[in-house]
PDB file of C-alpha atoms in Angstrom:
ATOM      1  CA  MET A   1       8.302  -0.432   7.228  1.00 38.00           C
ATOM      2  CA  THR A   2      10.127  -3.305   5.812  1.00 40.00           C
ATOM      3  CA  ASN A   3       9.715  -5.037   9.409  1.00 44.00           C
ATOM      4  CA  THR A   4       6.299  -4.110   9.576  1.00 45.00           C
ATOM      5  CA  THR A   5       5.597  -5.799   5.943  1.00 44.00           C
ATOM      6  CA  GLU A   6       7.544  -8.847   7.147  1.00 44.00           C
ATOM      7  CA  ILE A   7       5.364  -9.365  10.126  1.00 41.00           C
ATOM      8  CA  TYR A   8       2.291  -9.059   8.044  1.00 42.00           C
ATOM      9  CA  ARG A   9       3.831 -11.553   5.691  1.00 43.00           C
ATOM     10  CA  LYS A  10       4.324 -13.929   8.680  1.00 43.00           C
ATOM     11  CA  LYS A  11       0.817 -13.541   9.954  1.00 45.00           C
ATOM     12  CA  VAL A  12      -0.785 -14.139   6.534  1.00 46.00           C
ATOM     13  CA  ALA A  13      -0.243 -16.993   3.925  1.00 47.00           C
ATOM     14  CA  GLN A  14       0.814 -15.053   0.932  1.00 56.00           C
ATOM     15  CA  PRO A  15       2.687 -11.861  -0.001  1.00 79.00           C
ATOM     16  CA  PHE A  16      -0.496 -10.368  -1.779  1.00 85.00           C
ATOM     17  CA  ASP A  17      -2.731 -10.826   1.515  1.00 86.00           C
ATOM     18  CA  ALA A  18      -0.786  -8.222   3.323  1.00 87.00           C
ATOM     19  CA  LEU A  19      -1.380  -5.759   0.258  1.00 90.00           C
ATOM     20  CA  ARG A  20      -4.940  -6.713   0.524  1.00 90.00           C
ATOM     21  CA  ILE A  21      -5.104  -5.912   3.983  1.00 88.00           C
ATOM     22  CA  CYS A  22      -3.652  -2.539   3.637  1.00 89.00           C
ATOM     23  CA  HIS A  23      -6.072  -1.750   1.108  1.00 93.00           C
ATOM     24  CA  GLN A  24      -9.002  -2.448   3.005  1.00 91.00           C
ATOM     25  CA  ASN A  25      -7.951  -0.800   6.170  1.00 89.00           C
ATOM     26  CA  ALA A  26      -6.875   2.281   3.998  1.00 92.00           C
ATOM     27  CA  PHE A  27     -10.161   2.618   2.500  1.00 94.00           C
ATOM     28  CA  ALA A  28     -12.006   1.935   5.441  1.00 92.00           C
ATOM     29  CA  TYR A  29      -9.982   4.928   7.415  1.00 92.00           C
ATOM     30  CA  PHE A  30     -10.657   7.536   4.544  1.00 93.00           C
ATOM     31  CA  GLY A  31     -14.193   6.278   4.332  1.00 93.00           C
ATOM     32  CA  GLY A  32     -14.125   5.971   0.904  1.00 94.00           C
ATOM     33  CA  VAL A  33     -12.207   4.636  -2.506  1.00 94.00           C
ATOM     34  CA  PRO A  34     -10.279   6.913  -4.966  1.00 94.00           C
ATOM     35  CA  ARG A  35     -10.941   6.514  -8.537  1.00 92.00           C
ATOM     36  CA  GLU A  36      -7.207   5.812  -9.043  1.00 92.00           C
ATOM     37  CA  VAL A  37      -4.466   4.150  -7.083  1.00 92.00           C
ATOM     38  CA  LEU A  38      -0.954   4.813  -7.711  1.00 90.00           C
ATOM     39  CA  TYR A  39       1.650   1.944  -7.370  1.00 89.00           C
ATOM     40  CA  ASP A  40       5.429   1.510  -7.609  1.00 85.00           C
ATOM     41  CA  ASN A  41       6.132  -1.415 -10.212  1.00 87.00           C
ATOM     42  CA  MET A  42       6.192  -4.297  -7.329  1.00 87.00           C
ATOM     43  CA  LYS A  43       5.281  -8.050  -8.338  1.00 89.00           C
ATOM     44  CA  THR A  44       2.292  -7.990  -6.153  1.00 90.00           C
ATOM     45  CA  VAL A  45       0.649  -5.211  -8.255  1.00 91.00           C
ATOM     46  CA  VAL A  46       1.842  -5.620 -11.783  1.00 89.00           C
ATOM     47  CA  ILE A  47       3.043  -8.638 -13.713  1.00 89.00           C
ATOM     48  CA  GLU A  48       3.887  -7.277 -16.879  1.00 88.00           C
ATOM     49  CA  ARG A  49       4.171  -3.919 -18.213  1.00 88.00           C
ATOM     50  CA  ASN A  50       2.522  -2.935 -21.693  1.00 83.00           C
ATOM     51  CA  ALA A  51       1.423  -6.563 -21.788  1.00 79.00           C
ATOM     52  CA  TYR A  52      -1.757  -5.381 -23.734  1.00 78.00           C
ATOM     53  CA  GLY A  53      -0.038  -2.222 -25.372  1.00 83.00           C
ATOM     54  CA  LYS A  54       1.762   0.879 -24.250  1.00 85.00           C
ATOM     55  CA  GLY A  55       0.611   1.943 -21.024  1.00 83.00           C
ATOM     56  CA  ARG A  56      -1.862  -1.168 -20.737  1.00 84.00           C
ATOM     57  CA  HIS A  57      -0.221  -3.544 -18.146  1.00 87.00           C
ATOM     58  CA  ARG A  58      -1.402  -6.795 -16.973  1.00 88.00           C
ATOM     59  CA  PHE A  59      -1.733  -6.425 -13.290  1.00 90.00           C
ATOM     60  CA  HIS A  60      -1.455  -9.065 -10.291  1.00 90.00           C
ATOM     61  CA  ASP A  61      -4.627 -11.293 -10.564  1.00 87.00           C
ATOM     62  CA  GLY A  62      -5.489 -10.467  -6.865  1.00 88.00           C
ATOM     63  CA  LEU A  63      -5.110  -6.771  -7.254  1.00 90.00           C
ATOM     64  CA  TRP A  64      -7.263  -6.789 -10.528  1.00 89.00           C
ATOM     65  CA  GLN A  65      -9.931  -8.373  -8.643  1.00 88.00           C
ATOM     66  CA  LEU A  66      -9.508  -6.124  -5.679  1.00 90.00           C
ATOM     67  CA  ALA A  67      -9.543  -3.072  -7.882  1.00 90.00           C
ATOM     68  CA  ARG A  68     -12.991  -4.551  -9.692  1.00 88.00           C
ATOM     69  CA  HIS A  69     -14.374  -4.766  -6.156  1.00 89.00           C
ATOM     70  CA  TYR A  70     -13.875  -1.529  -4.993  1.00 92.00           C
ATOM     71  CA  GLY A  71     -14.053   0.174  -8.364  1.00 90.00           C
ATOM     72  CA  PHE A  72     -10.729   1.920  -8.813  1.00 92.00           C
ATOM     73  CA  MET A  73      -8.456   1.894 -11.489  1.00 90.00           C
ATOM     74  CA  PRO A  74      -4.626   0.907 -10.626  1.00 91.00           C
ATOM     75  CA  ARG A  75      -1.889   3.036 -12.147  1.00 90.00           C
ATOM     76  CA  VAL A  76       1.821   2.352 -11.889  1.00 89.00           C
ATOM     77  CA  CYS A  77       4.623   4.641 -11.801  1.00 86.00           C
ATOM     78  CA  GLN A  78       7.097   5.203 -14.816  1.00 81.00           C
ATOM     79  CA  PRO A  79      10.172   3.235 -14.214  1.00 78.00           C
ATOM     80  CA  TYR A  80      13.237   5.601 -13.017  1.00 69.00           C
ATOM     81  CA  ARG A  81      10.899   8.491 -13.103  1.00 68.00           C
ATOM     82  CA  ALA A  82      11.681  10.145  -9.779  1.00 64.00           C
ATOM     83  CA  ARG A  83       8.693  12.565  -9.883  1.00 66.00           C
ATOM     84  CA  THR A  84       5.897   9.862  -9.808  1.00 64.00           C
ATOM     85  CA  LYS A  85       8.011   7.320  -7.623  1.00 63.00           C
ATOM     86  CA  GLY A  86       8.576   9.998  -5.222  1.00 61.00           C
ATOM     87  CA  LYS A  87       4.842  10.452  -4.643  1.00 63.00           C
ATOM     88  CA  VAL A  88       4.848   6.833  -3.614  1.00 60.00           C
ATOM     89  CA  GLU A  89       7.801   6.922  -1.452  1.00 72.00           C
ATOM     90  CA  ARG A  90       7.851  10.053   0.274  1.00 78.00           C
ATOM     91  CA  PHE A  91       5.684   9.385   2.908  1.00 79.00           C
ATOM     92  CA  ILE A  92       7.105   5.965   3.541  1.00 81.00           C
ATOM     93  CA  HIS A  93      10.430   8.174   4.276  1.00 84.00           C
ATOM     94  CA  TYR A  94       8.536  10.365   6.719  1.00 87.00           C
ATOM     95  CA  LEU A  95       6.515   7.639   8.418  1.00 86.00           C
ATOM     96  CA  ARG A  96       9.888   5.638   9.068  1.00 87.00           C
ATOM     97  CA  HIS A  97      11.621   8.499  10.356  1.00 89.00           C
ATOM     98  CA  ASN A  98       8.819  10.484  12.533  1.00 90.00           C
ATOM     99  CA  PHE A  99       6.804   7.408  13.367  1.00 88.00           C
ATOM    100  CA  TYR A 100       8.310   3.965  12.955  1.00 84.00           C
ATOM    101  CA  ALA A 101      11.951   4.391  14.461  1.00 86.00           C
ATOM    102  CA  PRO A 102      10.998   6.707  17.630  1.00 86.00           C
ATOM    103  CA  ALA A 103       8.004   4.316  18.398  1.00 82.00           C
ATOM    104  CA  LEU A 104      10.414   1.297  18.512  1.00 81.00           C
ATOM    105  CA  SER A 105      13.044   3.351  20.488  1.00 84.00           C
ATOM    106  CA  LEU A 106      10.349   3.802  23.175  1.00 80.00           C
ATOM    107  CA  ASP A 107       9.072   0.512  23.062  1.00 79.00           C
ATOM    108  CA  PRO A 108      10.974  -2.435  21.361  1.00 78.00           C
ATOM    109  CA  ASN A 109       8.106  -4.913  21.736  1.00 73.00           C
ATOM    110  CA  LEU A 110       5.825  -2.998  19.237  1.00 68.00           C
ATOM    111  CA  VAL A 111       7.414  -4.680  16.319  1.00 67.00           C
ATOM    112  CA  THR A 112       6.008  -8.019  17.444  1.00 68.00           C
ATOM    113  CA  ASP A 113       2.496  -6.970  18.089  1.00 75.00           C
ATOM    114  CA  ILE A 114       0.897  -5.759  14.750  1.00 78.00           C
ATOM    115  CA  ALA A 115      -2.546  -4.788  16.546  1.00 82.00           C
ATOM    116  CA  GLU A 116      -0.599  -2.534  19.184  1.00 82.00           C
ATOM    117  CA  LEU A 117       1.503  -1.045  16.468  1.00 81.00           C
ATOM    118  CA  ASN A 118      -1.775  -0.095  14.495  1.00 84.00           C
ATOM    119  CA  ALA A 119      -3.308   1.424  17.268  1.00 87.00           C
ATOM    120  CA  HIS A 120      -0.229   3.504  18.346  1.00 86.00           C
ATOM    121  CA  ALA A 121      -0.081   4.503  14.501  1.00 88.00           C
ATOM    122  CA  LEU A 122      -3.657   5.689  14.627  1.00 91.00           C
ATOM    123  CA  ARG A 123      -3.039   7.754  17.672  1.00 92.00           C
ATOM    124  CA  TRP A 124       0.106   9.408  15.733  1.00 92.00           C
ATOM    125  CA  LEU A 125      -1.843  10.072  12.763  1.00 92.00           C
ATOM    126  CA  ARG A 126      -4.827  11.926  15.002  1.00 94.00           C
ATOM    127  CA  ASP A 127      -2.263  13.864  17.215  1.00 95.00           C
ATOM    128  CA  VAL A 128       0.636  14.599  14.754  1.00 93.00           C
ATOM    129  CA  ALA A 129       0.757  13.667  11.117  1.00 92.00           C
ATOM    130  CA  ASN A 130      -2.775  14.817  10.308  1.00 93.00           C
ATOM    131  CA  ILE A 131      -2.721  18.112  11.922  1.00 95.00           C
ATOM    132  CA  ARG A 132       0.910  18.956  10.726  1.00 93.00           C
ATOM    133  CA  ARG A 133       0.760  21.952   7.897  1.00 93.00           C
ATOM    134  CA  HIS A 134       2.380  20.651   4.759  1.00 88.00           C
ATOM    135  CA  GLY A 135       4.863  23.022   3.387  1.00 85.00           C
ATOM    136  CA  THR A 136       3.732  22.878  -0.165  1.00 83.00           C
ATOM    137  CA  THR A 137      -0.330  22.839   0.003  1.00 87.00           C
ATOM    138  CA  GLY A 138      -0.311  25.047   3.128  1.00 93.00           C
ATOM    139  CA  GLN A 139      -3.051  22.741   4.487  1.00 95.00           C
ATOM    140  CA  THR A 140      -3.133  20.170   6.707  1.00 95.00           C
ATOM    141  CA  PRO A 141      -3.859  16.367   5.746  1.00 92.00           C
ATOM    142  CA  LEU A 142      -7.252  16.551   7.830  1.00 94.00           C
ATOM    143  CA  GLU A 143      -8.177  19.778   5.885  1.00 95.00           C
ATOM    144  CA  ARG A 144      -7.447  18.292   2.646  1.00 93.00           C
ATOM    145  CA  TRP A 145      -9.088  15.135   3.547  1.00 93.00           C
ATOM    146  CA  HIS A 146     -12.465  16.699   4.458  1.00 94.00           C
ATOM    147  CA  GLN A 147     -12.301  18.592   1.011  1.00 94.00           C
ATOM    148  CA  GLU A 148     -11.628  15.310  -0.764  1.00 93.00           C
ATOM    149  CA  LEU A 149     -14.079  13.163   1.025  1.00 93.00           C
ATOM    150  CA  GLU A 150     -16.997  14.191  -1.094  1.00 91.00           C
ATOM    151  CA  HIS A 151     -15.136  13.051  -4.280  1.00 93.00           C
ATOM    152  CA  LEU A 152     -14.594   9.498  -2.916  1.00 94.00           C
ATOM    153  CA  GLN A 153     -16.349   6.500  -4.071  1.00 93.00           C
ATOM    154  CA  PRO A 154     -18.477   4.962  -1.455  1.00 93.00           C
ATOM    155  CA  LEU A 155     -17.087   1.942   0.351  1.00 92.00           C
ATOM    156  CA  PRO A 156     -18.666  -1.293  -1.060  1.00 88.00           C
ATOM    157  CA  ALA A 157     -20.275  -4.128   0.914  1.00 77.00           C
ATOM    158  CA  PRO A 158     -17.656  -6.706   1.912  1.00 67.00           C
ATOM    159  CA  PRO A 159     -16.951  -9.117  -1.048  1.00 60.00           C
ATOM    160  CA  GLN A 160     -18.104 -12.754  -0.517  1.00 55.00           C
ATOM    161  CA  TRP A 161     -14.685 -13.891  -0.748  1.00 47.00           C
ATOM    162  CA  HIS A 162     -13.799 -11.853   2.151  1.00 52.00           C
ATOM    163  CA  ARG A 163     -16.192 -13.850   4.420  1.00 51.00           C
ATOM    164  CA  VAL A 164     -15.239 -17.313   2.804  1.00 46.00           C
ATOM    165  CA  CYS A 165     -11.278 -16.505   3.307  1.00 50.00           C
ATOM    166  CA  ALA A 166     -11.940 -15.598   7.056  1.00 52.00           C
ATOM    167  CA  GLU A 167     -13.395 -18.945   7.494  1.00 51.00           C
ATOM    168  CA  HIS A 168     -11.452 -21.105   5.317  1.00 44.00           C
ATOM    169  CA  GLY A 169      -7.885 -19.598   5.075  1.00 48.00           C
ATOM    170  CA  SER A 170      -5.686 -17.837   2.642  1.00 44.00           C
ATOM    171  CA  PRO A 171      -7.465 -15.356   0.530  1.00 42.00           C
ATOM    172  CA  SER A 172      -4.547 -15.873  -2.171  1.00 43.00           C
ATOM    173  CA  ALA A 173      -5.123 -19.543  -2.424  1.00 44.00           C
ATOM    174  CA  LEU A 174      -9.100 -19.098  -3.026  1.00 40.00           C
ATOM    175  CA  TRP A 175      -8.497 -16.470  -5.669  1.00 39.00           C
ATOM    176  CA  ARG A 176      -6.095 -18.908  -7.548  1.00 41.00           C
ATOM    177  CA  ASN A 177      -8.832 -21.535  -7.308  1.00 43.00           C
ATOM    178  CA  ALA A 178     -11.607 -19.501  -7.973  1.00 41.00           C
ATOM    179  CA  GLN A 179     -10.098 -17.261 -10.802  1.00 47.00           C
ATOM    180  CA  PRO A 180      -7.053 -19.018 -12.871  1.00 43.00           C
ATOM    181  CA  SER A 181      -4.454 -16.597 -14.286  1.00 54.00           C
ATOM    182  CA  ARG A 182      -5.903 -17.305 -17.492  1.00 55.00           C
ATOM    183  CA  VAL A 183      -9.296 -16.203 -16.775  1.00 57.00           C
ATOM    184  CA  VAL A 184      -8.144 -13.174 -15.167  1.00 65.00           C
ATOM    185  CA  ASP A 185      -5.675 -12.432 -18.113  1.00 71.00           C
ATOM    186  CA  ASP A 186      -8.708 -12.606 -20.603  1.00 74.00           C
ATOM    187  CA  GLU A 187     -10.783 -10.364 -18.569  1.00 75.00           C
ATOM    188  CA  GLN A 188      -7.793  -7.678 -18.448  1.00 73.00           C
ATOM    189  CA  ARG A 189      -7.404  -8.083 -22.320  1.00 74.00           C
ATOM    190  CA  ARG A 190     -11.070  -7.487 -22.931  1.00 75.00           C
ATOM    191  CA  PHE A 191     -11.090  -4.412 -20.619  1.00 69.00           C
ATOM    192  CA  TYR A 192      -8.407  -2.558 -22.416  1.00 69.00           C
ATOM    193  CA  GLU A 193      -9.888  -3.662 -25.991  1.00 72.00           C
ATOM    194  CA  ASP A 194     -13.198  -1.940 -24.540  1.00 67.00           C
ATOM    195  CA  LEU A 195     -11.195   0.745 -23.171  1.00 64.00           C
ATOM    196  CA  GLY A 196      -9.451   1.143 -26.696  1.00 69.00           C
ATOM    197  CA  ARG A 197     -12.891   1.447 -28.703  1.00 70.00           C
ATOM    198  CA  PHE A 198     -14.146   3.923 -26.270  1.00 61.00           C
ATOM    199  CA  GLU A 199     -11.212   6.134 -26.610  1.00 64.00           C
ATOM    200  CA  GLN A 200     -11.512   6.137 -30.370  1.00 70.00           C
ATOM    201  CA  LEU A 201     -15.237   7.011 -30.015  1.00 68.00           C
ATOM    202  CA  LEU A 202     -14.541   9.851 -27.743  1.00 64.00           C
ATOM    203  CA  GLN A 203     -11.706  11.103 -30.156  1.00 71.00           C
ATOM    204  CA  LYS A 204     -14.294  11.141 -33.063  1.00 70.00           C
ATOM    205  CA  GLU A 205     -16.684  12.823 -31.250  1.00 67.00           C
ATOM    206  CA  GLN A 206     -14.254  15.504 -30.020  1.00 68.00           C
ATOM    207  CA  ALA A 207     -13.087  15.856 -33.724  1.00 72.00           C
ATOM    208  CA  SER A 208     -16.710  16.436 -35.106  1.00 67.00           C
TER     209      SER A 208
END
């Protein structure tokens, strides 16, 4: 996966662009958007933990705008807490050892061709990973997906910046020009202030 990420970074202008592309592909593949997405504490996700209070972090400007567009709330793992971090990393280990390494051993040229590697991965998901019965749940990922599909939010229309970026260049550069960090910082701060007021009203309502 590290090599694949590096290829993505070479093909796009900024590291965050690779993360953006992964989100778009994932949501399209699943046919919807979850209400929350859990991340590790990487710089393309979170800029400053607890920036607006305990548990209220300042997220990367691009991720914040992406989350707004798709309608999900980003969450980050507790540092050094294996239970949540493991949820993020467990599948990476499975993917590396059950798909990536075997695929490259058969065809080393896959590492230089992202389109072919992705096509190979989709076939592997269809024929192997998605029909493998999970030891904990007792179900296959395909069975769980059918159960969860009705709870996913619908995919939004492609954002305006997606069309513009496709025509004119790096999404990260355009985001920086259109939404300076100060503007996004103020927006996140207001969001958490509104969330705090809502939580206080909810607590009063539950106490009455």
